[in-house]
Amino acid sequence: MRTSVALSLLVAAATGVAAQNPLPTAAAVTNNPVGLVAEAVLPGNIKGKVVAKSGEGGVGVQFNVELSSIPEGGPFTYHIHVNPVPENGNCSATGAHLDPTERGETPVCDKSKPETCQVGDLAGKYGAIPEGKTTFSANYIDKYASLVEGTGAYFLNRSIVFHYPNKTRIACANFKITNVGSAPHPSESGGEDHTGTVTQTISSAAPIGTNPAQTTGGAPSPSGTMPVTAGASFSTSSMTGVVAALLGGAMMLML
Ligand SMILES: [Cu+2]
């Protein structure tokens, strides 16, 4: 009897490990057309633009986000959404986030593992716009977004959307190519690696550190007071330990 209980616990634990599927990972893009530049200019609510250009040697996409007239509230997230903004400017028509690996919305993006995040989740990977700021600027290289037409992570036929913490869409814009560029030259690839560097300059209407209570459910803010999202994931090693312990227990009971 006790043996069977131990064994069923063991089976449950082993099933738990099997169900803990790793998140799919996005492939790094190394063949973006060199010199290609596109920009998404925001029409209002938030002013500014997002410039996307091919990384050095066609490796990754360099994003430059320059915003002003940011409304009160926040932190604000932003993403690449799958559909372009229609003529009437309705941000709701832009659909879901660009997610060619189909990893979905949960678990929340872990910025230390950007390859496991939605490709379009730029705020998740590189930081949201903190509350209490009127301007924001960020500059980073994303390895997984693509400027190669026809690939799943291609985004120049899509849009960028900014959200309030409750996910309401504040502003959105389509990318427009401003410089076509050319196919990458093989000998030019493998240049200096800027990947993963994120620089942000933020000017503040209110002095830093006087933020009122953080609204719940917001994306992690890039300021020093980054809320750590509670992880619901099990580490494989600890689960293996549990299985080993249960196995040991079952053996003992059977002996
Ligand atoms: Cu979005």
PDB file of C-alpha atoms and ligand atoms in Angstrom, residues 77-81 95 97 161-163 169, ligand 1:
ATOM      1  CA  THR A  77       5.428  48.661 -22.469  1.00  0.00           C
ATOM      2  CA  TYR A  78       5.915  48.493 -26.210  1.00  0.00           C
ATOM      3  CA  HIS A  79       6.080  45.706 -28.721  1.00  0.00           C
ATOM      4  CA  ILE A  80       6.177  44.863 -32.399  1.00  0.00           C
ATOM      5  CA  HIS A  81       2.662  43.751 -33.301  1.00  0.00           C
ATOM      6  CA  GLY A  95      -3.339  42.244 -33.460  1.00  0.00           C
ATOM      7  CA  HIS A  97       2.715  40.539 -30.550  1.00  0.00           C
ATOM      8  CA  VAL A 161       2.565  49.694 -30.301  1.00  0.00           C
ATOM      9  CA  PHE A 162       2.928  51.455 -26.932  1.00  0.00           C
ATOM     10  CA  HIS A 163       0.725  50.473 -23.992  1.00  0.00           C
ATOM     11  CA  ARG A 169      -2.875  50.915 -26.547  1.00  0.00           C
TER      12      ARG A 169
HETATM   13 CU    CU B   1       1.961  45.456 -27.523  1.00  0.00          CU
END
